[in-house]
CSV table of C-alpha atoms in Angstrom, one decimal:
chain,number,residue,atom,x,y,z
A,1,MET,CA,34.6,75.2,226.2
A,2,THR,CA,35.5,71.8,225.4
A,3,VAL,CA,33.9,69.7,223.0
A,4,ARG,CA,32.4,66.2,223.7
A,5,ALA,CA,32.5,64.1,220.7
A,6,VAL,CA,31.2,60.6,220.3
A,7,ALA,CA,32.8,58.7,217.3
A,8,LEU,CA,30.8,55.2,216.0
A,9,GLY,CA,32.5,52.8,213.5
A,10,GLY,CA,35.3,50.1,213.6
A,11,GLY,CA,38.2,49.3,212.1
A,12,ARG,CA,40.5,51.5,209.6
A,13,GLY,CA,37.6,53.9,209.4
A,14,LEU,CA,37.2,54.8,213.2
A,15,HIS,CA,41.1,54.6,213.5
A,16,ALA,CA,40.6,57.8,210.5
A,17,SER,CA,37.9,59.9,212.7
A,18,LEU,CA,39.3,59.3,216.0
A,19,ALA,CA,42.9,60.6,214.7
A,20,ALA,CA,40.8,63.9,213.2
A,21,LEU,CA,38.8,64.3,216.6
A,22,ARG,CA,42.3,64.1,218.9
A,23,LEU,CA,43.3,66.9,217.4
A,24,ILE,CA,40.2,68.9,218.1
A,25,THR,CA,39.6,67.7,221.5
A,26,ASP,CA,40.7,65.2,224.3
A,27,GLU,CA,36.7,64.5,225.0
A,28,VAL,CA,36.7,61.9,222.8
A,29,THR,CA,34.8,58.8,223.1
A,30,ALA,CA,34.8,55.8,220.5
A,31,VAL,CA,31.9,53.7,220.5
A,32,VAL,CA,32.9,50.4,218.5
A,33,THR,CA,31.0,47.7,216.8
A,34,VAL,CA,31.3,43.8,218.1
A,35,ALA,CA,30.1,41.7,215.3
A,36,ASP,CA,33.8,41.1,213.9
A,37,ASP,CA,33.9,37.3,213.3
A,38,GLY,CA,37.3,37.2,211.3
A,39,GLY,CA,41.0,36.9,211.7
A,40,SER,CA,42.4,37.0,215.3
A,41,SER,CA,39.3,38.5,216.8
A,42,GLY,CA,37.1,35.7,215.2
A,43,ARG,CA,39.2,32.8,216.5
A,44,LEU,CA,39.4,34.4,220.3
A,45,ARG,CA,35.5,34.8,219.7
A,46,ARG,CA,34.5,31.3,218.6
A,47,GLU,CA,37.2,29.9,221.1
A,48,LEU,CA,36.4,31.9,224.3
A,49,GLY,CA,32.9,33.5,223.8
A,50,LEU,CA,34.1,36.6,224.3
A,51,LEU,CA,33.4,40.2,222.4
A,52,PRO,CA,35.6,40.3,219.4
A,53,PRO,CA,38.7,42.4,220.6
A,54,GLY,CA,40.3,43.6,217.4
A,55,ASP,CA,38.2,46.6,216.6
A,56,LEU,CA,38.6,48.2,220.3
A,57,ARG,CA,42.3,47.4,220.2
A,58,LYS,CA,42.4,49.5,217.0
A,59,ALA,CA,40.4,52.3,218.9
A,60,LEU,CA,42.6,52.1,222.2
A,61,ALA,CA,45.5,52.7,219.7
A,62,ALA,CA,44.3,55.5,218.0
A,63,LEU,CA,43.6,57.2,221.1
A,64,ALA,CA,46.5,56.4,222.8
A,65,GLY,CA,48.7,59.2,224.1
A,66,ASP,CA,53.1,59.3,224.3
A,67,GLY,CA,53.2,58.2,227.9
A,68,GLY,CA,52.0,54.5,226.6
A,69,SER,CA,53.9,54.8,223.1
A,70,LEU,CA,55.6,51.4,224.3
A,71,TRP,CA,52.5,49.6,225.5
A,72,THR,CA,50.7,50.9,222.4
A,73,THR,CA,53.5,49.4,220.1
A,74,LEU,CA,53.2,46.2,221.8
A,75,PHE,CA,49.7,46.3,221.4
A,76,GLU,CA,49.6,46.6,218.0
A,77,HIS,CA,52.6,44.1,218.0
A,78,ARG,CA,51.0,40.7,215.8
A,79,PHE,CA,52.9,37.3,216.3
A,80,GLY,CA,54.4,35.5,213.2
A,81,GLY,CA,55.2,32.1,212.8
A,82,THR,CA,53.2,29.3,212.2
A,83,GLY,CA,51.7,28.1,215.5
A,84,ALA,CA,48.8,28.8,217.7
A,85,LEU,CA,49.8,32.3,218.5
A,86,ALA,CA,50.6,33.2,214.6
A,87,GLY,CA,48.3,36.2,213.4
A,88,HIS,CA,47.1,37.3,216.5
A,89,ALA,CA,47.7,40.9,217.7
A,90,VAL,CA,49.5,41.1,221.5
A,91,GLY,CA,46.2,43.4,222.2
A,92,ASN,CA,43.8,41.1,220.7
A,93,LEU,CA,45.3,38.5,223.7
A,94,VAL,CA,45.7,41.1,226.2
A,95,LEU,CA,42.1,42.2,226.3
A,96,ALA,CA,40.9,38.6,226.1
A,97,GLY,CA,42.8,37.9,229.1
A,98,LEU,CA,41.1,41.0,231.1
A,99,LEU,CA,37.6,39.8,229.8
A,100,GLU,CA,38.0,36.7,231.2
A,101,VAL,CA,39.6,38.0,234.7
A,102,LEU,CA,37.4,41.2,235.1
A,103,GLY,CA,34.1,39.8,233.2
A,104,ASP,CA,33.2,43.7,232.8
A,105,PRO,CA,34.2,44.8,229.1
A,106,VAL,CA,33.7,48.3,230.1
A,107,ALA,CA,36.1,48.3,232.8
A,108,VAL,CA,38.6,46.1,231.0
A,109,LEU,CA,38.7,49.0,228.3
A,110,ASP,CA,39.1,51.6,230.6
A,111,GLU,CA,42.1,50.0,232.7
A,112,VAL,CA,43.8,49.3,229.3
A,113,GLY,CA,42.8,52.8,228.4
A,114,ARG,CA,45.0,54.1,231.8
A,115,LEU,CA,47.9,51.5,230.4
A,116,LEU,CA,47.9,53.3,227.0
A,117,ASP,CA,47.4,56.9,228.4
A,118,VAL,CA,44.2,56.9,225.9
A,119,HIS,CA,42.8,60.3,226.2
A,120,GLY,CA,39.4,60.0,225.8
A,121,ARG,CA,37.5,56.5,226.1
A,122,VAL,CA,36.7,53.5,224.3
A,123,LEU,CA,33.5,51.6,224.8
A,124,PRO,CA,31.6,48.3,222.9
A,125,MET,CA,28.6,49.3,221.1
A,126,CYS,CA,27.3,46.5,223.0
A,127,THR,CA,28.4,44.2,225.8
A,128,GLU,CA,27.8,40.8,224.3
A,129,PRO,CA,29.3,39.8,220.8
A,130,LEU,CA,26.6,40.2,218.0
A,131,ASP,CA,25.5,38.5,214.5
A,132,ILE,CA,25.3,40.4,211.0
A,133,GLU,CA,23.2,38.9,208.4
A,134,ALA,CA,22.5,40.6,204.9
A,135,ASP,CA,20.1,40.2,201.9
A,136,VAL,CA,22.1,40.2,199.1
A,137,LEU,CA,21.3,40.4,195.2
A,138,GLY,CA,23.4,39.0,192.3
A,139,LEU,CA,24.4,36.1,194.0
A,140,ASP,CA,22.4,33.5,191.4
A,141,GLU,CA,21.5,33.1,188.1
A,142,ASP,CA,18.4,34.9,188.4
A,143,ARG,CA,20.2,38.1,189.3
A,144,THR,CA,17.0,39.1,191.3
A,145,ALA,CA,16.8,36.5,193.9
A,146,VAL,CA,17.5,37.4,197.4
A,147,ARG,CA,20.0,35.3,199.1
A,148,ARG,CA,20.6,35.7,203.1
A,149,ILE,CA,24.3,36.2,204.1
A,150,ARG,CA,25.4,35.6,207.5
A,151,GLY,CA,28.5,36.8,209.2
A,152,GLN,CA,30.8,40.2,209.0
A,153,VAL,CA,33.2,38.6,206.9
A,154,ALA,CA,30.9,37.0,204.6
A,155,VAL,CA,28.8,40.4,204.4
A,156,ALA,CA,31.9,42.5,203.6
A,157,THR,CA,33.4,40.6,201.3
A,158,THR,CA,30.5,39.1,199.2
A,159,PRO,CA,30.3,39.7,195.4
A,160,GLY,CA,26.9,40.4,195.3
A,161,GLN,CA,24.9,43.8,196.0
A,162,VAL,CA,23.9,44.1,199.9
A,163,GLN,CA,20.4,45.8,200.3
A,164,ARG,CA,19.8,45.4,204.0
A,165,ILE,CA,21.4,44.2,206.9
A,166,ARG,CA,20.1,43.1,210.3
A,167,LEU,CA,21.6,42.5,213.8
A,168,HIS,CA,21.0,40.3,216.7
A,169,ALA,CA,22.6,38.7,219.6
A,170,ALA,CA,25.0,36.2,218.8
A,171,GLY,CA,23.8,32.7,218.0
A,172,ALA,CA,20.2,34.1,219.0
A,173,PRO,CA,18.3,35.4,215.7
A,174,GLY,CA,15.5,37.5,216.5
A,175,THR,CA,17.1,38.4,219.8
A,176,LEU,CA,17.5,42.4,219.5
A,177,PRO,CA,20.8,43.5,220.7
A,178,LYS,CA,21.4,45.8,224.1
A,179,ALA,CA,23.4,48.5,224.0
A,180,CYS,CA,26.1,49.4,226.2
A,181,PRO,CA,24.9,51.7,228.6
A,182,ASP,CA,27.9,53.9,229.0
A,183,ALA,CA,28.0,54.3,225.4
A,184,LEU,CA,24.1,55.8,225.6
A,185,ALA,CA,24.9,58.0,228.0
A,186,ALA,CA,27.9,59.2,225.8
A,187,VAL,CA,25.9,60.0,222.9
A,188,ARG,CA,23.0,62.1,225.1
A,189,ALA,CA,25.7,63.8,226.3
A,190,ALA,CA,28.0,64.6,223.3
A,191,ASP,CA,28.3,68.1,221.6
A,192,VAL,CA,28.8,66.1,218.5
A,193,VAL,CA,28.0,62.5,216.8
A,194,LEU,CA,30.6,61.2,213.7
A,195,LEU,CA,29.2,58.2,212.1
A,196,GLY,CA,31.8,57.1,209.4
A,197,PRO,CA,34.0,56.5,207.4
A,198,GLY,CA,34.3,53.1,207.3
A,199,SER,CA,32.7,49.9,206.2
A,200,TRP,CA,29.6,50.9,205.5
A,201,PHE,CA,27.1,48.1,206.3
A,202,THR,CA,29.3,46.3,208.7
A,203,SER,CA,30.9,49.0,210.9
A,204,VAL,CA,28.5,52.1,210.4
A,205,LEU,CA,25.1,51.3,209.8
A,206,PRO,CA,25.2,48.6,213.0
A,207,HIS,CA,25.2,51.2,215.5
A,208,LEU,CA,21.3,52.2,213.7
A,209,LEU,CA,20.4,48.6,214.4
A,210,VAL,CA,20.7,48.7,218.2
A,211,PRO,CA,17.5,50.0,219.4
A,212,GLU,CA,18.3,51.7,222.3
A,213,LEU,CA,21.6,53.2,220.7
A,214,HIS,CA,19.1,54.1,217.4
A,215,GLU,CA,17.1,56.3,219.8
A,216,ALA,CA,19.6,57.7,221.7
A,217,LEU,CA,21.2,58.9,218.0
A,218,VAL,CA,17.9,60.4,217.2
A,219,ASP,CA,17.2,61.9,220.4
A,220,THR,CA,20.7,63.6,221.2
A,221,ALA,CA,21.1,67.2,220.9
A,222,ALA,CA,24.6,66.7,219.7
A,223,LYS,CA,25.4,67.9,216.1
A,224,ARG,CA,25.4,64.8,213.8
A,225,ILE,CA,28.2,64.6,211.2
A,226,VAL,CA,28.2,61.9,208.5
A,227,VAL,CA,31.8,61.8,207.3
A,228,LEU,CA,31.6,59.7,203.9
A,229,ASN,CA,34.2,57.1,202.4
A,230,LEU,CA,36.9,57.9,200.1
A,231,VAL,CA,36.3,55.0,197.6
A,232,PRO,CA,33.8,52.2,197.5
A,233,GLN,CA,34.8,49.0,199.3
A,234,PRO,CA,35.4,46.2,197.1
A,235,GLY,CA,32.4,43.6,198.1
A,236,GLU,CA,30.4,45.6,200.2
A,237,THR,CA,30.1,48.9,198.5
A,238,GLU,CA,31.3,48.0,194.9
A,239,GLY,CA,29.8,50.6,192.8
A,240,PHE,CA,28.1,52.6,195.2
A,241,SER,CA,28.2,56.2,194.6
A,242,PRO,CA,28.5,58.8,197.7
A,243,GLU,CA,24.9,59.7,197.4
A,244,ARG,CA,23.8,56.1,197.5
A,245,HIS,CA,25.6,55.4,200.9
A,246,LEU,CA,23.5,58.5,202.4
A,247,GLN,CA,20.6,56.5,200.7
A,248,VAL,CA,21.4,53.6,202.5
A,249,LEU,CA,21.6,55.2,205.8
A,250,ARG,CA,18.2,56.6,205.6
A,251,GLU,CA,16.5,53.4,204.6
A,252,HIS,CA,18.1,51.8,207.5
A,253,ALA,CA,17.5,54.9,210.2
A,254,PRO,CA,14.6,57.0,208.3
A,255,ARG,CA,14.1,59.0,211.4
A,256,LEU,CA,18.0,59.9,211.9
A,257,ARG,CA,18.4,63.4,211.0
A,258,VAL,CA,22.3,64.7,210.2
A,259,ASP,CA,23.7,68.5,210.4
A,260,ALA,CA,26.3,67.9,207.8
A,261,VAL,CA,27.9,65.3,205.3
A,262,ILE,CA,31.9,65.7,204.7
A,263,ALA,CA,33.4,63.9,201.3
A,264,ASP,CA,36.3,64.7,199.4
A,265,GLY,CA,35.3,67.0,196.8
A,266,ASP,CA,37.6,64.8,194.3
A,267,SER,CA,35.5,61.6,195.3
A,268,VAL,CA,32.3,63.0,194.2
A,269,SER,CA,31.3,63.0,190.7
A,270,THR,CA,28.0,64.6,191.2
A,271,PRO,CA,28.0,66.8,193.8
A,272,ASP,CA,24.3,68.2,193.1
A,273,ARG,CA,22.9,64.5,193.5
A,274,LEU,CA,24.9,64.1,197.0
A,275,ARG,CA,23.5,67.8,198.1
A,276,ARG,CA,20.2,66.5,197.1
A,277,ALA,CA,20.5,63.2,199.1
A,278,ALA,CA,22.2,65.2,202.4
A,279,GLY,CA,19.3,67.4,201.9
A,280,VAL,CA,16.7,64.8,202.4
A,281,LEU,CA,18.8,64.0,205.8
A,282,GLY,CA,18.5,67.8,206.7
A,283,ALA,CA,22.3,67.7,206.2
A,284,THR,CA,24.6,70.7,204.7
A,285,THR,CA,27.1,69.0,202.2
A,286,LEU,CA,31.1,70.5,202.8
A,287,LEU,CA,33.0,69.2,199.6
A,288,ASP,CA,36.5,69.7,201.1
A,289,ARG,CA,39.8,67.8,200.3
A,290,VAL,CA,40.4,65.2,203.2
A,291,ALA,CA,42.2,62.6,201.3
A,292,ALA,CA,45.8,62.1,202.5
A,293,SER,CA,48.5,63.2,200.0
A,294,GLY,CA,49.1,60.6,197.4
A,295,SER,CA,46.2,58.1,198.8
A,296,SER,CA,43.1,58.1,197.6
A,297,GLU,CA,42.1,55.9,200.1
A,298,ARG,CA,43.3,57.1,203.3
A,299,HIS,CA,41.9,60.1,205.3
A,300,ASP,CA,44.5,63.1,206.0
A,301,PRO,CA,43.7,63.8,209.8
A,302,VAL,CA,44.7,67.5,209.8
A,303,ALA,CA,42.3,68.1,206.8
A,304,LEU,CA,39.7,66.0,208.4
A,305,ALA,CA,40.0,67.8,211.7
A,306,ASP,CA,39.8,71.2,209.7
A,307,SER,CA,36.5,69.9,207.6
A,308,LEU,CA,35.0,68.8,211.2
A,309,ARG,CA,35.7,72.5,212.8
A,310,ARG,CA,33.8,73.7,209.8
A,311,ALA,CA,30.9,71.3,210.5
A,312,LEU,CA,30.5,71.9,214.0
A,313,GLY,CA,29.5,75.6,212.6
A,314,VAL,CA,27.0,74.4,210.1
A,315,VAL,CA,23.4,74.0,211.0
A,316,GLY,CA,20.6,73.0,208.4
A,317,GLY,CA,20.9,71.9,204.8
A,318,THR,CA,21.4,73.9,201.4
């Protein structure tokens, strides 16, 4: 039986999980965050009012087949120079143009998927851009004072300690985001759902703050697997232990149950603490060597795929 897999995230972390999943199955759906407000994506979002395309582009490239290799290379090409195009990836401009022509982000991504010979599907978490805001400690002389930080880049790079994040429709504080219907259907029909690796507060947790998507993740019959980062992210999770990542996950989604947590054994200094934190979520802990050879920050797709295969046979916690 073909495994139907859904990976949720954004950026390099999502690329890592997609690269591993495509070694297991062709039935892969990437559900991508849409709150980016930096770089090329941020410029296009501000100028055109469209979904930020960068993380969507990266997910398409991760799932692209050999039949679209030239187009994939072109999509990932970034303009140099100092003019108006400097820093823009070609794929970002193509996605932005198609969004204006077709209007429907799902139709745009499916069309580009055919162009790049994508094995699987790429979907936005929501069909409208979102804003992230966070409560952060440690930014004032009074180290217990909480300051509210707004924007994905600001949250990801804050020198303070992020306590909690919130998500709302762009430019509309208090307006809850609406999930992409196709993303909801994919989660409900999945055999396995992956959360992580990736920027914890700005790529992983946002999926749990979209009410309909949160309910789909809680209710799905799929096995839910959390893949932990190899190292804390400077700024966003500076000083976080592996178990702290799980505690924050539970604080944001206390009803979510997890079947397995995958972590690199060399990245975990206190395995018993991690197992206890995973057990609170209902999960078994797999301490496997999943880091790429010679790199402490990048997952090896083959090793991660092997660990995922093991996790697919794991039920309950120890």
